[in-house]
Amino acid sequence: AMLLAFERQRDVATNAEIAEQKTQAELQLLQQQINPHFLFNSMNSLYALTLKKSDHAPDFVMHLSNLLRYTVYEGQNSTVKLEQEVQYIQDYIALQKVRLGNRLTINSHWPKSSQTVEIAPLLFLVILENAFKHGAESQQGNAKVEVSLTVIPSKHKEGEVLVRFECCNSFELDHELTQTQNQYSGVGLTNLKQRLAMLYPDRHSYKVLHDCSGPVSYTHLTLPTTPYV
């Protein structure tokens, strides 16, 4: 009986270890997916800048290099410092400013101090990519994007700190249906929802709202600073 109990306990531990390894493998696969749409557009933009011998080309290469380096190296970690994630987002925004030029208006708000806060990497950029891909890039006229990242105390759990990411973007009213469908069914957002479900099960808030009077789209993501795995 003691031998059977020992073997049963060993099997349970082995199965738990296998499940943990499977979860980590799935997370790494999701984190390694670089948006090919963004990379393709970035290379096209860089090509256009080099043809014009633009002074913006060196800065563009630097920001793109920072993005790829962060995705390949820091993106493999279970957590990163929030300030690293902020710099990653800022590099992305800098590229979009060069690509879209004067027809883009972007307002941003970042936390003053976030050195002690850590989160899972590569979550917020998916939302921002979506705002540009289905909003700013598809507009014929001027486009507007607003981004806000704040660190706030939890109202439900004493001592817990939350990170709230908010993104608002304008879009063409004629493409309202396409925009709404993409907001909920895009590959990137499907990836994001899967990662959130694995990292922060029942501990995060993700909402997408549309206001056709603008027309603007709002996305809100709130999560704790300690992932589940």
mmCIF file with all atom_site columns, N, CA and C in Angstrom, residues 80-84 113-119 151 161-163 224-225:
data_model
loop_
_atom_site.group_PDB
_atom_site.id
_atom_site.type_symbol
_atom_site.label_atom_id
_atom_site.label_alt_id
_atom_site.label_comp_id
_atom_site.label_asym_id
_atom_site.label_entity_id
_atom_site.label_seq_id
_atom_site.pdbx_PDB_ins_code
_atom_site.Cartn_x
_atom_site.Cartn_y
_atom_site.Cartn_z
_atom_site.occupancy
_atom_site.B_iso_or_equiv
_atom_site.pdbx_formal_charge
_atom_site.auth_seq_id
_atom_site.auth_comp_id
_atom_site.auth_asym_id
_atom_site.auth_atom_id
_atom_site.pdbx_PDB_model_num
ATOM 1  N N  . VAL A 1 80  ? 9.162  41.351 -17.162 1.00 0.00 ? 80  VAL A N  1
ATOM 2  C CA . VAL A 1 80  ? 10.124 42.418 -17.457 1.00 0.00 ? 80  VAL A CA 1
ATOM 3  C C  . VAL A 1 80  ? 9.740  43.629 -16.620 1.00 0.00 ? 80  VAL A C  1
ATOM 4  N N  . LYS A 1 81  ? 10.681 44.545 -16.455 1.00 0.00 ? 81  LYS A N  1
ATOM 5  C CA . LYS A 1 81  ? 10.368 45.787 -15.768 1.00 0.00 ? 81  LYS A CA 1
ATOM 6  C C  . LYS A 1 81  ? 9.412  46.608 -16.624 1.00 0.00 ? 81  LYS A C  1
ATOM 7  N N  . LEU A 1 82  ? 8.473  47.262 -15.975 1.00 0.00 ? 82  LEU A N  1
ATOM 8  C CA . LEU A 1 82  ? 7.493  48.056 -16.712 1.00 0.00 ? 82  LEU A CA 1
ATOM 9  C C  . LEU A 1 82  ? 8.164  49.151 -17.528 1.00 0.00 ? 82  LEU A C  1
ATOM 10 N N  . GLU A 1 83  ? 9.242  49.723 -17.014 1.00 0.00 ? 83  GLU A N  1
ATOM 11 C CA . GLU A 1 83  ? 9.936  50.779 -17.750 1.00 0.00 ? 83  GLU A CA 1
ATOM 12 C C  . GLU A 1 83  ? 10.535 50.248 -19.056 1.00 0.00 ? 83  GLU A C  1
ATOM 13 N N  . GLN A 1 84  ? 10.907 48.954 -19.091 1.00 0.00 ? 84  GLN A N  1
ATOM 14 C CA . GLN A 1 84  ? 11.394 48.353 -20.333 1.00 0.00 ? 84  GLN A CA 1
ATOM 15 C C  . GLN A 1 84  ? 10.266 48.245 -21.354 1.00 0.00 ? 84  GLN A C  1
ATOM 16 N N  . SER A 1 113 ? 7.351  56.823 -12.332 1.00 0.00 ? 113 SER A N  1
ATOM 17 C CA . SER A 1 113 ? 8.329  55.878 -11.806 1.00 0.00 ? 113 SER A CA 1
ATOM 18 C C  . SER A 1 113 ? 7.719  54.480 -11.818 1.00 0.00 ? 113 SER A C  1
ATOM 19 N N  . SER A 1 114 ? 8.411  53.550 -12.480 1.00 0.00 ? 114 SER A N  1
ATOM 20 C CA . SER A 1 114 ? 7.882  52.189 -12.583 1.00 0.00 ? 114 SER A CA 1
ATOM 21 C C  . SER A 1 114 ? 8.985  51.150 -12.438 1.00 0.00 ? 114 SER A C  1
ATOM 22 N N  . GLN A 1 115 ? 10.103 51.516 -11.804 1.00 0.00 ? 115 GLN A N  1
ATOM 23 C CA . GLN A 1 115 ? 11.260 50.632 -11.731 1.00 0.00 ? 115 GLN A CA 1
ATOM 24 C C  . GLN A 1 115 ? 10.981 49.360 -10.944 1.00 0.00 ? 115 GLN A C  1
ATOM 25 N N  . THR A 1 116 ? 10.104 49.433 -9.943  1.00 0.00 ? 116 THR A N  1
ATOM 26 C CA . THR A 1 116 ? 9.867  48.271 -9.094  1.00 0.00 ? 116 THR A CA 1
ATOM 27 C C  . THR A 1 116 ? 8.712  47.413 -9.586  1.00 0.00 ? 116 THR A C  1
ATOM 28 N N  . VAL A 1 117 ? 8.056  47.823 -10.660 1.00 0.00 ? 117 VAL A N  1
ATOM 29 C CA . VAL A 1 117 ? 6.892  47.099 -11.169 1.00 0.00 ? 117 VAL A CA 1
ATOM 30 C C  . VAL A 1 117 ? 7.309  46.181 -12.311 1.00 0.00 ? 117 VAL A C  1
ATOM 31 N N  . GLU A 1 118 ? 6.867  44.926 -12.262 1.00 0.00 ? 118 GLU A N  1
ATOM 32 C CA . GLU A 1 118 ? 7.161  43.988 -13.337 1.00 0.00 ? 118 GLU A CA 1
ATOM 33 C C  . GLU A 1 118 ? 5.866  43.380 -13.872 1.00 0.00 ? 118 GLU A C  1
ATOM 34 N N  . ILE A 1 119 ? 5.860  43.112 -15.168 1.00 0.00 ? 119 ILE A N  1
ATOM 35 C CA . ILE A 1 119 ? 4.695  42.508 -15.825 1.00 0.00 ? 119 ILE A CA 1
ATOM 36 C C  . ILE A 1 119 ? 5.183  41.504 -16.863 1.00 0.00 ? 119 ILE A C  1
ATOM 37 N N  . VAL A 1 151 ? -0.016 53.223 -13.174 1.00 0.00 ? 151 VAL A N  1
ATOM 38 C CA . VAL A 1 151 ? 0.129  52.242 -12.097 1.00 0.00 ? 151 VAL A CA 1
ATOM 39 C C  . VAL A 1 151 ? -0.759 52.688 -10.951 1.00 0.00 ? 151 VAL A C  1
ATOM 40 N N  . VAL A 1 161 ? -0.797 46.000 -6.590  1.00 0.00 ? 161 VAL A N  1
ATOM 41 C CA . VAL A 1 161 ? -0.653 47.096 -7.542  1.00 0.00 ? 161 VAL A CA 1
ATOM 42 C C  . VAL A 1 161 ? -1.119 46.629 -8.919  1.00 0.00 ? 161 VAL A C  1
ATOM 43 N N  . LEU A 1 162 ? -1.864 47.480 -9.600  1.00 0.00 ? 162 LEU A N  1
ATOM 44 C CA . LEU A 1 162 ? -2.388 47.160 -10.927 1.00 0.00 ? 162 LEU A CA 1
ATOM 45 C C  . LEU A 1 162 ? -1.760 48.065 -11.971 1.00 0.00 ? 162 LEU A C  1
ATOM 46 N N  . VAL A 1 163 ? -1.668 47.562 -13.186 1.00 0.00 ? 163 VAL A N  1
ATOM 47 C CA . VAL A 1 163 ? -1.220 48.350 -14.328 1.00 0.00 ? 163 VAL A CA 1
ATOM 48 C C  . VAL A 1 163 ? -2.391 48.487 -15.290 1.00 0.00 ? 163 VAL A C  1
ATOM 49 N N  . PRO A 1 224 ? -2.825 42.706 -12.822 1.00 0.00 ? 224 PRO A N  1
ATOM 50 C CA . PRO A 1 224 ? -1.933 42.817 -11.665 1.00 0.00 ? 224 PRO A CA 1
ATOM 51 C C  . PRO A 1 224 ? -0.485 42.726 -12.099 1.00 0.00 ? 224 PRO A C  1
ATOM 52 N N  . THR A 1 225 ? 0.421  43.067 -11.217 1.00 0.00 ? 225 THR A N  1
ATOM 53 C CA . THR A 1 225 ? 1.844  43.078 -11.576 1.00 0.00 ? 225 THR A CA 1
ATOM 54 C C  . THR A 1 225 ? 2.540  41.759 -11.316 1.00 0.00 ? 225 THR A C  1
#
